PDB file of C-alpha atoms in Angstrom:
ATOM      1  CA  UNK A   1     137.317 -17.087 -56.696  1.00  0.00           C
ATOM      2  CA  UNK A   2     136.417 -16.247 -52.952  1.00  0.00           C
ATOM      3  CA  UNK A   3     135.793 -13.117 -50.909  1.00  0.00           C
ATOM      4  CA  UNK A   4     137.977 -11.527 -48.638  1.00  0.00           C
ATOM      5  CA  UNK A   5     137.864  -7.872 -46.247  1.00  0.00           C
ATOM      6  CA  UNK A   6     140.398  -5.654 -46.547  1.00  0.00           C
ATOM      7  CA  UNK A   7     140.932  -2.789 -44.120  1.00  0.00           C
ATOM      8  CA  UNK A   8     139.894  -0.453 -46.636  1.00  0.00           C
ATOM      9  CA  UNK A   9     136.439  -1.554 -46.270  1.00  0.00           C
ATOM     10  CA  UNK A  10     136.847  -2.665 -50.097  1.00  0.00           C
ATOM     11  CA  UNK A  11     135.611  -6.468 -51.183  1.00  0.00           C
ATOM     12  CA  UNK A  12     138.944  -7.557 -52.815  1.00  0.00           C
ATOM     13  CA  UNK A  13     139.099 -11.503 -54.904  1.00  0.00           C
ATOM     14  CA  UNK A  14     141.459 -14.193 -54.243  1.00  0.00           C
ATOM     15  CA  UNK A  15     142.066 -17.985 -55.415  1.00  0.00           C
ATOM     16  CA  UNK A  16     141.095 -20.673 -53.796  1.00  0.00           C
ATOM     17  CA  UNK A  17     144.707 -21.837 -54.247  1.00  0.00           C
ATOM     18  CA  UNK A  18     145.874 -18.626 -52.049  1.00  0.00           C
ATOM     19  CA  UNK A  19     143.033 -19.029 -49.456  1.00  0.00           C
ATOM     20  CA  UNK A  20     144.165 -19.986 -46.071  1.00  0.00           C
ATOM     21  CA  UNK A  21     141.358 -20.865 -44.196  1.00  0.00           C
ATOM     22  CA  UNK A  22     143.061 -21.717 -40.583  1.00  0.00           C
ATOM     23  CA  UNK A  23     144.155 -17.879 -40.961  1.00  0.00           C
ATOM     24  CA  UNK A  24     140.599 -16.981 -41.768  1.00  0.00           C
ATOM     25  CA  UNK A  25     139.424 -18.930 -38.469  1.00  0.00           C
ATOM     26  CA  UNK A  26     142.093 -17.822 -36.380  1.00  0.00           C
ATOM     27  CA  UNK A  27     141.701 -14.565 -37.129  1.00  0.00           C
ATOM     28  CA  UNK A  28     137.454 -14.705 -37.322  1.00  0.00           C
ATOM     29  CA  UNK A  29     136.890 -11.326 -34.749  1.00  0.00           C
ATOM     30  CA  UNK A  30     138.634  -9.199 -37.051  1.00  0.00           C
ATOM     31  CA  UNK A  31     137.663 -10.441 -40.649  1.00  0.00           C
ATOM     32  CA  UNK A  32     134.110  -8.956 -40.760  1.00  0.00           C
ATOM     33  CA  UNK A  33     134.159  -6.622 -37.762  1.00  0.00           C
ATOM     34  CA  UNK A  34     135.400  -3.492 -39.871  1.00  0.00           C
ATOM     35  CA  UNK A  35     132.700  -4.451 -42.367  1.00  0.00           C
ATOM     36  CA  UNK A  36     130.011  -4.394 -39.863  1.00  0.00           C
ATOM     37  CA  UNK A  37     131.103  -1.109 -37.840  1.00  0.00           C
ATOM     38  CA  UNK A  38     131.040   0.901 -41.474  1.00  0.00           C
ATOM     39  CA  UNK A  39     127.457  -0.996 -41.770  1.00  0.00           C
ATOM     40  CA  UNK A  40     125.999  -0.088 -38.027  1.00  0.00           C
ATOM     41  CA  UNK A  41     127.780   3.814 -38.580  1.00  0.00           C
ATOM     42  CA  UNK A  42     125.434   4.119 -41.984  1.00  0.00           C
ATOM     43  CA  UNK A  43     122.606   2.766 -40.377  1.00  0.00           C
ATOM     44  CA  UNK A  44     123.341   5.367 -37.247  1.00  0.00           C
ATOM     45  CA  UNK A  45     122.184   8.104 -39.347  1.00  0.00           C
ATOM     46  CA  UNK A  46     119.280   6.842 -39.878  1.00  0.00           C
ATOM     47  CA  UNK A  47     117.358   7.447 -36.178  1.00  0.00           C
ATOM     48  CA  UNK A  48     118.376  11.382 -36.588  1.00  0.00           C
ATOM     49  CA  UNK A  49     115.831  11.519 -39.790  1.00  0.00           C
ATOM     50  CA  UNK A  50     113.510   8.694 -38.558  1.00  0.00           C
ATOM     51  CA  UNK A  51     110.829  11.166 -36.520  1.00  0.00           C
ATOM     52  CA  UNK A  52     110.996  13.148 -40.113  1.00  0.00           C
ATOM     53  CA  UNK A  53     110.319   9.976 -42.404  1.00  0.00           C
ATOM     54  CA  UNK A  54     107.544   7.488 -43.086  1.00  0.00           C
ATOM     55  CA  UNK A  55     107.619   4.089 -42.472  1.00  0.00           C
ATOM     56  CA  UNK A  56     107.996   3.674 -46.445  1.00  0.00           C
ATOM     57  CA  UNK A  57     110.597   6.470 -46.867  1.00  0.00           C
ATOM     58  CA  UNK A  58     112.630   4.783 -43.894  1.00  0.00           C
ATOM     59  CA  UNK A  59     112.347   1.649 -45.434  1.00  0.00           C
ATOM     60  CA  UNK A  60     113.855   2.847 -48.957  1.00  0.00           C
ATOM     61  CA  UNK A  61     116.953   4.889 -47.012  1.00  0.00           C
ATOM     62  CA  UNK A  62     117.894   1.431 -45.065  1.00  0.00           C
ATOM     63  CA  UNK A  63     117.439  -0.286 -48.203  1.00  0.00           C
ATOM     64  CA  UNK A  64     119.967   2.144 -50.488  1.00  0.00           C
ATOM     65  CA  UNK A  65     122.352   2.666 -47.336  1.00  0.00           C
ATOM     66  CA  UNK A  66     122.394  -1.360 -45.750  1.00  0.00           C
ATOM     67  CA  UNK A  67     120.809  -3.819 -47.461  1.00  0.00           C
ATOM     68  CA  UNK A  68     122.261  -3.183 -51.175  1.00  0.00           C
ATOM     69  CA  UNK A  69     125.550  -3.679 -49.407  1.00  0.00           C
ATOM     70  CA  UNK A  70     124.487  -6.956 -47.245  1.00  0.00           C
ATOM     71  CA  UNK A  71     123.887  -8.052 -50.877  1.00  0.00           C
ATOM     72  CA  UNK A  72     126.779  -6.451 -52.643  1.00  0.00           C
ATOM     73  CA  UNK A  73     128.937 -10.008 -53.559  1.00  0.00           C
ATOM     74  CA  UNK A  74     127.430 -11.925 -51.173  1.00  0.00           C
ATOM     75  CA  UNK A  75     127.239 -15.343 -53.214  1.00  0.00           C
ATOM     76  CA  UNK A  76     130.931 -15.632 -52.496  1.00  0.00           C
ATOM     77  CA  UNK A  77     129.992 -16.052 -48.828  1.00  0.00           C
ATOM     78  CA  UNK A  78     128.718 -18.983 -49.651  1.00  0.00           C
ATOM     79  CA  UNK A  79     129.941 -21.980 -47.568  1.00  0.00           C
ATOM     80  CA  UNK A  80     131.361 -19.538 -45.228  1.00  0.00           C
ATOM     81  CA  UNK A  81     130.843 -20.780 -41.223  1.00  0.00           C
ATOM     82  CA  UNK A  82     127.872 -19.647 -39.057  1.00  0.00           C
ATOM     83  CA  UNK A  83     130.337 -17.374 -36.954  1.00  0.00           C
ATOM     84  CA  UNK A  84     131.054 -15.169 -40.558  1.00  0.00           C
ATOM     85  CA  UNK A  85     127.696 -14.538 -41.703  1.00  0.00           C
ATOM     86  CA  UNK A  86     126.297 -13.618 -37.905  1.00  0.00           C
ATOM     87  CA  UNK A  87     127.449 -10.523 -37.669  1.00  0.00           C
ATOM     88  CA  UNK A  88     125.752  -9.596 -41.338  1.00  0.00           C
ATOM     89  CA  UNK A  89     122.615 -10.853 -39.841  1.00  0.00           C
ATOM     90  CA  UNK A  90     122.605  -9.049 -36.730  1.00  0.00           C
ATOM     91  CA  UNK A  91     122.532  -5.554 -38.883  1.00  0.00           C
ATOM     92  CA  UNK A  92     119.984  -6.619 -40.816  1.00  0.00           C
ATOM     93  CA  UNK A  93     117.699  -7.755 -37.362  1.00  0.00           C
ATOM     94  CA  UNK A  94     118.797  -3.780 -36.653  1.00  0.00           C
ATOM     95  CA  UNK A  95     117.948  -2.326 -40.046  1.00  0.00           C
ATOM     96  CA  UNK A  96     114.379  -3.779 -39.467  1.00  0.00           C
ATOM     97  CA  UNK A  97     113.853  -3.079 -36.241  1.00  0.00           C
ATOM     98  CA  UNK A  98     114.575   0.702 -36.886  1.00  0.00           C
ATOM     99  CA  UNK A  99     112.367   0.521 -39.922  1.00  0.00           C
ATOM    100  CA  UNK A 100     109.351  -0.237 -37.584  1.00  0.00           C
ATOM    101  CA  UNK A 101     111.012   1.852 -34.399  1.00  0.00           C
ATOM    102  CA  UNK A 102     110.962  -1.260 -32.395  1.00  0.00           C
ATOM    103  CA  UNK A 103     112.874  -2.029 -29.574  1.00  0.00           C
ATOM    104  CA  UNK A 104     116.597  -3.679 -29.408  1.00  0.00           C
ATOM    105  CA  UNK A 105     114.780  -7.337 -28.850  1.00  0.00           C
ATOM    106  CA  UNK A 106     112.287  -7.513 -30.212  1.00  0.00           C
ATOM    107  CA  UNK A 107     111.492 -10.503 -32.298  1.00  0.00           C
ATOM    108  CA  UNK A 108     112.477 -10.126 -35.678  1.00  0.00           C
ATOM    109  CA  UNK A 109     111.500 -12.737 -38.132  1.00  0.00           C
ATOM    110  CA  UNK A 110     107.511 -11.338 -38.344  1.00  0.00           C
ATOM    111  CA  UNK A 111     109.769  -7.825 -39.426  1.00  0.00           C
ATOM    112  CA  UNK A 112     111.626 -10.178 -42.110  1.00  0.00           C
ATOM    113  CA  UNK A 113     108.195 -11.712 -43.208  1.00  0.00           C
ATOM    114  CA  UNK A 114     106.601  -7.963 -43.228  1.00  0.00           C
ATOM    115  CA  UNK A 115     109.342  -6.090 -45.407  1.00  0.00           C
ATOM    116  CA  UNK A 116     109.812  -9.345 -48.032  1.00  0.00           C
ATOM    117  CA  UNK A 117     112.759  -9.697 -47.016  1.00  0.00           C
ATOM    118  CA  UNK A 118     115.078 -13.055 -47.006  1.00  0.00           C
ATOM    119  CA  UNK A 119     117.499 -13.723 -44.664  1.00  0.00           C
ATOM    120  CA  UNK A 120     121.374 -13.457 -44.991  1.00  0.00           C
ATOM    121  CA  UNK A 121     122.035 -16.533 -44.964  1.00  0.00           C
ATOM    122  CA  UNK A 122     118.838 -17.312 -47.997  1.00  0.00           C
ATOM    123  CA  UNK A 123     120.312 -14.112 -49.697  1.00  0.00           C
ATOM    124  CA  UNK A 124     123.319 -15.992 -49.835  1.00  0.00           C
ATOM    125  CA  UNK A 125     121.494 -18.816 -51.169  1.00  0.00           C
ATOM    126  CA  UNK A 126     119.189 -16.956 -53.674  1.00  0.00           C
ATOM    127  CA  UNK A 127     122.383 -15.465 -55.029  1.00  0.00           C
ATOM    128  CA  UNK A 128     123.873 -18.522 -55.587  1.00  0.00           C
ATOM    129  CA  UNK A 129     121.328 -20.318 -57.423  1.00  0.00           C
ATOM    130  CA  UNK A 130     120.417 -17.352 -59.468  1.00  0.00           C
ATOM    131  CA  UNK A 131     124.270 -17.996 -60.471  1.00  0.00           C
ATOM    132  CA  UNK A 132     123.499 -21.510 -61.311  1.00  0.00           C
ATOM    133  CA  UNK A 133     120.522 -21.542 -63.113  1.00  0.00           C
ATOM    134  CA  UNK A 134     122.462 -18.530 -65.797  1.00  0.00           C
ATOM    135  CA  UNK A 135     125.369 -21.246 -65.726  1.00  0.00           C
ATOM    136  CA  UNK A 136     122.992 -23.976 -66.585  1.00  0.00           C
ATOM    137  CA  UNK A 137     120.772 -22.262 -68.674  1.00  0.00           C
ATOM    138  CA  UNK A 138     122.647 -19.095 -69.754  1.00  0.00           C
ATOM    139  CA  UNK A 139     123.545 -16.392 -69.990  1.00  0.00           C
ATOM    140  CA  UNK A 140     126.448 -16.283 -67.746  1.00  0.00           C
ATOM    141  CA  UNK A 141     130.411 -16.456 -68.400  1.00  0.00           C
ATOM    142  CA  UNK A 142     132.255 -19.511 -69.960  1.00  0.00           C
ATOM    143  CA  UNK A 143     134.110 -19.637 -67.032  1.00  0.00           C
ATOM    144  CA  UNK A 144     130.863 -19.748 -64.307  1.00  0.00           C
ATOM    145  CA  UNK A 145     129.290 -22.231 -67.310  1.00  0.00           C
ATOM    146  CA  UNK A 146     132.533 -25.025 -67.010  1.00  0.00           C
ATOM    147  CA  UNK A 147     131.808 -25.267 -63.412  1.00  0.00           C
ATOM    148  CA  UNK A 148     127.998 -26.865 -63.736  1.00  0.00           C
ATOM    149  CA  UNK A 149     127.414 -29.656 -65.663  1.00  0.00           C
ATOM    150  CA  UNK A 150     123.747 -30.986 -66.284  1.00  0.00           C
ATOM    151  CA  UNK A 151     123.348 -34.795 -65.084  1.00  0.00           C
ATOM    152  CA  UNK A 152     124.107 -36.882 -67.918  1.00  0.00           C
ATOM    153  CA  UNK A 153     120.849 -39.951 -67.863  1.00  0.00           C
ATOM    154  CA  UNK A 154     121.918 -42.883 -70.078  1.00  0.00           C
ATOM    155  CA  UNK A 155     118.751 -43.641 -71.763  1.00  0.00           C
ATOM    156  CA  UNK A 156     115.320 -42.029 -71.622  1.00  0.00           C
ATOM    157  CA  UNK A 157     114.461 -42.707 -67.663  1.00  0.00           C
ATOM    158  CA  UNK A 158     112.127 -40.166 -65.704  1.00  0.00           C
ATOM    159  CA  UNK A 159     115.512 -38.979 -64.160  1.00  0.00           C
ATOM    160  CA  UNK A 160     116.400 -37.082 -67.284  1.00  0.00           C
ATOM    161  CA  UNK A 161     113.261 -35.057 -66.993  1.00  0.00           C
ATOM    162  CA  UNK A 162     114.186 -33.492 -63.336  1.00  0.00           C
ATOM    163  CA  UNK A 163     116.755 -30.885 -64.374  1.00  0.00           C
ATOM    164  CA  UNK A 164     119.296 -31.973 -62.087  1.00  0.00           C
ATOM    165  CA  UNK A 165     123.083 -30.832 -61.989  1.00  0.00           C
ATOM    166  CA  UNK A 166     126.392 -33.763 -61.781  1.00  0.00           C
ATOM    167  CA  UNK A 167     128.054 -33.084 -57.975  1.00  0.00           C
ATOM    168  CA  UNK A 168     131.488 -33.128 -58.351  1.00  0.00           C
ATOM    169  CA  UNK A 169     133.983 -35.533 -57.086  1.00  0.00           C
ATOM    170  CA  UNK A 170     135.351 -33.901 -53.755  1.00  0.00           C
ATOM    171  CA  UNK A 171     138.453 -35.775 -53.743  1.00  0.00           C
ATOM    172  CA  UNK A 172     139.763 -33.297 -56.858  1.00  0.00           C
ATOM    173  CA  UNK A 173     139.017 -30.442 -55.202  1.00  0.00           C
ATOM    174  CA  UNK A 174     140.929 -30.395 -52.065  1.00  0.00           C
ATOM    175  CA  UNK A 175     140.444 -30.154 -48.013  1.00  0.00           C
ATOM    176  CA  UNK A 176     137.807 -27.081 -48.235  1.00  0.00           C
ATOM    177  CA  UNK A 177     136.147 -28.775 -51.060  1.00  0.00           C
ATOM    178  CA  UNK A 178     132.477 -28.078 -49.553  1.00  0.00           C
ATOM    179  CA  UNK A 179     133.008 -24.341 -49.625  1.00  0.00           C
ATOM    180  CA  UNK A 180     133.092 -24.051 -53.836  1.00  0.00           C
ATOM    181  CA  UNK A 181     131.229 -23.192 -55.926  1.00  0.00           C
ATOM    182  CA  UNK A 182     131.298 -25.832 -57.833  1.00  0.00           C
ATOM    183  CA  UNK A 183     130.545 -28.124 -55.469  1.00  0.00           C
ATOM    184  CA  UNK A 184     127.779 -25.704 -53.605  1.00  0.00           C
ATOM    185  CA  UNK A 185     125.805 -25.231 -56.815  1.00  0.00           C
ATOM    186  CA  UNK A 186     124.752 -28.432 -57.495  1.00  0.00           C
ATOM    187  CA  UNK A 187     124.082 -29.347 -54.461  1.00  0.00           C
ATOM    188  CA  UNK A 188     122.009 -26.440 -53.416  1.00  0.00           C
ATOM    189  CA  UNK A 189     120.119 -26.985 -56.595  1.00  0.00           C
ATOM    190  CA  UNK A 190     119.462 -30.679 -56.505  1.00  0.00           C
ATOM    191  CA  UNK A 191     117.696 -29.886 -52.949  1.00  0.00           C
ATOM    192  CA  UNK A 192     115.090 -27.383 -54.726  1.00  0.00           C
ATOM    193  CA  UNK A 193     112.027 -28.899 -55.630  1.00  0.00           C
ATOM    194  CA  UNK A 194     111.277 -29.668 -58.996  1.00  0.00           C
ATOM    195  CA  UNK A 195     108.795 -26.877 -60.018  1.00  0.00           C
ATOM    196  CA  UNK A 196     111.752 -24.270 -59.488  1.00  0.00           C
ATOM    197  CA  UNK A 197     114.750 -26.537 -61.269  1.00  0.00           C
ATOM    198  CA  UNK A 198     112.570 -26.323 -64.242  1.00  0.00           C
ATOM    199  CA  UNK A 199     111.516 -23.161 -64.917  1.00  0.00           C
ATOM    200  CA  UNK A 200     110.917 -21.580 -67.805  1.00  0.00           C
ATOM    201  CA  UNK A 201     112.472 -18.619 -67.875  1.00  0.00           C
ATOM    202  CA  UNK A 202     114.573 -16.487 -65.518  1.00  0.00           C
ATOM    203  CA  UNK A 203     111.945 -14.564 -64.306  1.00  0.00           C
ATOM    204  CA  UNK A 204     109.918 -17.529 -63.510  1.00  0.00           C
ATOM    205  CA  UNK A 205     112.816 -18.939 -61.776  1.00  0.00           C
ATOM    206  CA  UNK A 206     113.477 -15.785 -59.971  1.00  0.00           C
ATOM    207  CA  UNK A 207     110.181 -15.598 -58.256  1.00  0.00           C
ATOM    208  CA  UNK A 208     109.351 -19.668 -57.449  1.00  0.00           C
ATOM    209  CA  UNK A 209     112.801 -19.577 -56.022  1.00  0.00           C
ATOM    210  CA  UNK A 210     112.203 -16.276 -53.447  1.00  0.00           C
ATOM    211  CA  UNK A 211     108.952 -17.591 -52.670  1.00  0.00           C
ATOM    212  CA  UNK A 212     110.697 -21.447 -51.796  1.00  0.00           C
ATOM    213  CA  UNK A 213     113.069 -19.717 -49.395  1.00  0.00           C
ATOM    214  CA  UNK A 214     110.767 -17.144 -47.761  1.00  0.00           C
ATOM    215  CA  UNK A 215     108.541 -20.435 -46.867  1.00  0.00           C
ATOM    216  CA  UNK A 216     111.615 -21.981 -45.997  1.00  0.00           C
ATOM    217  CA  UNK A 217     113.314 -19.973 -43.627  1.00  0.00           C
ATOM    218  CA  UNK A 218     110.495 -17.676 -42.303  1.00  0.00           C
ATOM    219  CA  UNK A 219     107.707 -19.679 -41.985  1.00  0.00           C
ATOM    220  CA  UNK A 220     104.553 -19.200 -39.834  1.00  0.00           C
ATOM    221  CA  UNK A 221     105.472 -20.754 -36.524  1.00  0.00           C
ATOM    222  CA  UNK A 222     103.142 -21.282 -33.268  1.00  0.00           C
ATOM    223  CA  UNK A 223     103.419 -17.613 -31.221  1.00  0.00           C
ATOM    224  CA  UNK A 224     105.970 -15.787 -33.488  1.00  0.00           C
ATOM    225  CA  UNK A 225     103.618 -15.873 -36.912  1.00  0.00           C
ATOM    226  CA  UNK A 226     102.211 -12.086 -36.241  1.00  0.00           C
ATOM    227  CA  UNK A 227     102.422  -9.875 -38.831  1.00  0.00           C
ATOM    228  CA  UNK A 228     104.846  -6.631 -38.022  1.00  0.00           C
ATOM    229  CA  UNK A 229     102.159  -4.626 -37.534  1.00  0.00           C
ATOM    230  CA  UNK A 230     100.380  -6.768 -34.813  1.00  0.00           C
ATOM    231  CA  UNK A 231     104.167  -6.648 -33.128  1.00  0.00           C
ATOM    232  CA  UNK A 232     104.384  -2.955 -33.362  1.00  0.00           C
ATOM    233  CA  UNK A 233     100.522  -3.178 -31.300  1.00  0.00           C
ATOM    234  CA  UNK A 234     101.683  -5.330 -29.173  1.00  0.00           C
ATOM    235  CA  UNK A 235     104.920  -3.465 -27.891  1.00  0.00           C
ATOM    236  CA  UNK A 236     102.718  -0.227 -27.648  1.00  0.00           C
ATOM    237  CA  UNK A 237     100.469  -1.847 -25.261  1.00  0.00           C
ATOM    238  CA  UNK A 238     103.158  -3.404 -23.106  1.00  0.00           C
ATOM    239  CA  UNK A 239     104.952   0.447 -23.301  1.00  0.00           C
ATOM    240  CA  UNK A 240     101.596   1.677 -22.119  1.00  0.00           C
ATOM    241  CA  UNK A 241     101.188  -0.634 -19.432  1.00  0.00           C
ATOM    242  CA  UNK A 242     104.087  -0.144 -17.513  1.00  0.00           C
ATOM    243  CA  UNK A 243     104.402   3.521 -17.968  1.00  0.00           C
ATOM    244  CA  UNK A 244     100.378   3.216 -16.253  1.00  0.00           C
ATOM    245  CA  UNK A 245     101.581   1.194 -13.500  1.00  0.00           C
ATOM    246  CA  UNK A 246     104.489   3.712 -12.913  1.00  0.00           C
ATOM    247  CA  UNK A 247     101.968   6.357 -12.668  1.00  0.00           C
ATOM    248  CA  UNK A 248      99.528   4.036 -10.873  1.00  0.00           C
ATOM    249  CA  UNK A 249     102.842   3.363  -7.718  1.00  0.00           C
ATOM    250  CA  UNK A 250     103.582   7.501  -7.883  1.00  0.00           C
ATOM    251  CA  UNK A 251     100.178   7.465  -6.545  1.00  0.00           C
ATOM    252  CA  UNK A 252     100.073   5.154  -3.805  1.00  0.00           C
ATOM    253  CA  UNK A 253     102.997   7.291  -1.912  1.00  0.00           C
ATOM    254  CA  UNK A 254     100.712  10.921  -2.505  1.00  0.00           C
TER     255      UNK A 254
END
């Protein structure tokens, strides 16, 4: 099963046998632009109450009104092109500017680090292998079981001890193959390391796993590892400085 947007704004399900993925590419400015207006109107309101709320209280209203939906489903988008998920991203760079009442371009992934939150595309990902380790471990549906199978080690070999999944053949599954589930899981999950693929429990899983993708995909790097706070200093000082050197020009022409 795969994701589609209906006018309606309404996630509806389709087969893979009736999804027509030229159509989806042909037709890529339209699929996820409704989708994205309703999310940029709901996180318009938000500036009108923003002089009224807390940094905290903001945070919560962007997080019931945006990012709930951003995560509403999204483990079907997995697999989907870089062109498809953009657009999600871009109101979640939004949502946390407005949280900290930062400018339009201002950096973003210090805002990511501050707020704990993932990106869309490792919300995607966290989704996905949440999905896997209930179909390898349970509890999950038959159905979401049948398509993971644990890798099958012939005799007692340190292999058998690394919690892998079996890949799939691709040449069963058709010309958009890479974009299943099926097919995703495993090899999403063979790429963690080993002290998240064996887990314990759920919750166990649940955290190693957030904390392996938050390294992954915002860590520190040279000039963009400050802390939101230090950006929110930073862009207050550069404010103040050119609003002095305004005043500092008026004064030249007294």
């Amino acid at each position: 099963m795969l994701l589609s947007l209906s006018p309606d704004l309404n996630f509806s399900w389709i087969t893979e046998e009736r999804l027509d993925w030229t159509e989806l590419e042909n037709n890529k400015p339209a699929n996820g632009r409704l989708f994205t207006e309703a999310l940029f109107w709901d996180l318009g309101i938000v500036p009108v109450l923003r002089p009224f709320l807390s940094q905290g209280a903001t945070q919560l209203l962007v997080q019931s009104l945006v990012i709930s939906r951003l995560d509403y489903c999204n483990s079907l988008l997995a697999g989907f092109p870089p062109w498809a998920i953009r657009p999600l991203q871009l109101v979640q760079n939004a949502a946390a500017r407005l949280i900290f009442s930062l400018p339009k371009f201002t950096h973003v992934t210090p805002l990511l680090r501050s707020l704990h939150w993932l990106p869309v595309v490792a919300r995607i990902g966290f989704k996905t292998l949440m999905l896997a380790y209930k179909a390898k471990n349970g509890p999950a549906p038959p159905y979401l079981m049948a398509m993971v199978k644990s890798r099958a080690v012939p005799r007692a070999l340190r292999a058998s001890s690394t919690a892998r999944l079996e890949p799939p053949s691709l040449r069963t599954h058709g010309r958009q193959a890479s974009r299943l589930f099926s097919v995703l899981a495993p090899r999403w999950w063979n790429e963690l390391p080993l002290g998240v693929r064996t887990a314990e429990s759920l919750a166990v899983f649940k955290r190693r796993l957030k904390t392996h993708l938050f390294i992954m995909h915002l860590r520190m790097s040279t000039g963009l590892g400050l802390p939101a706070e230090a950006v929110v200093r930073r862009n207050n000082a550069l404010e103040k400085g050119k609003n002095k050197g305004k005043e500092e020009g008026e004064g030249d022409y007294e």
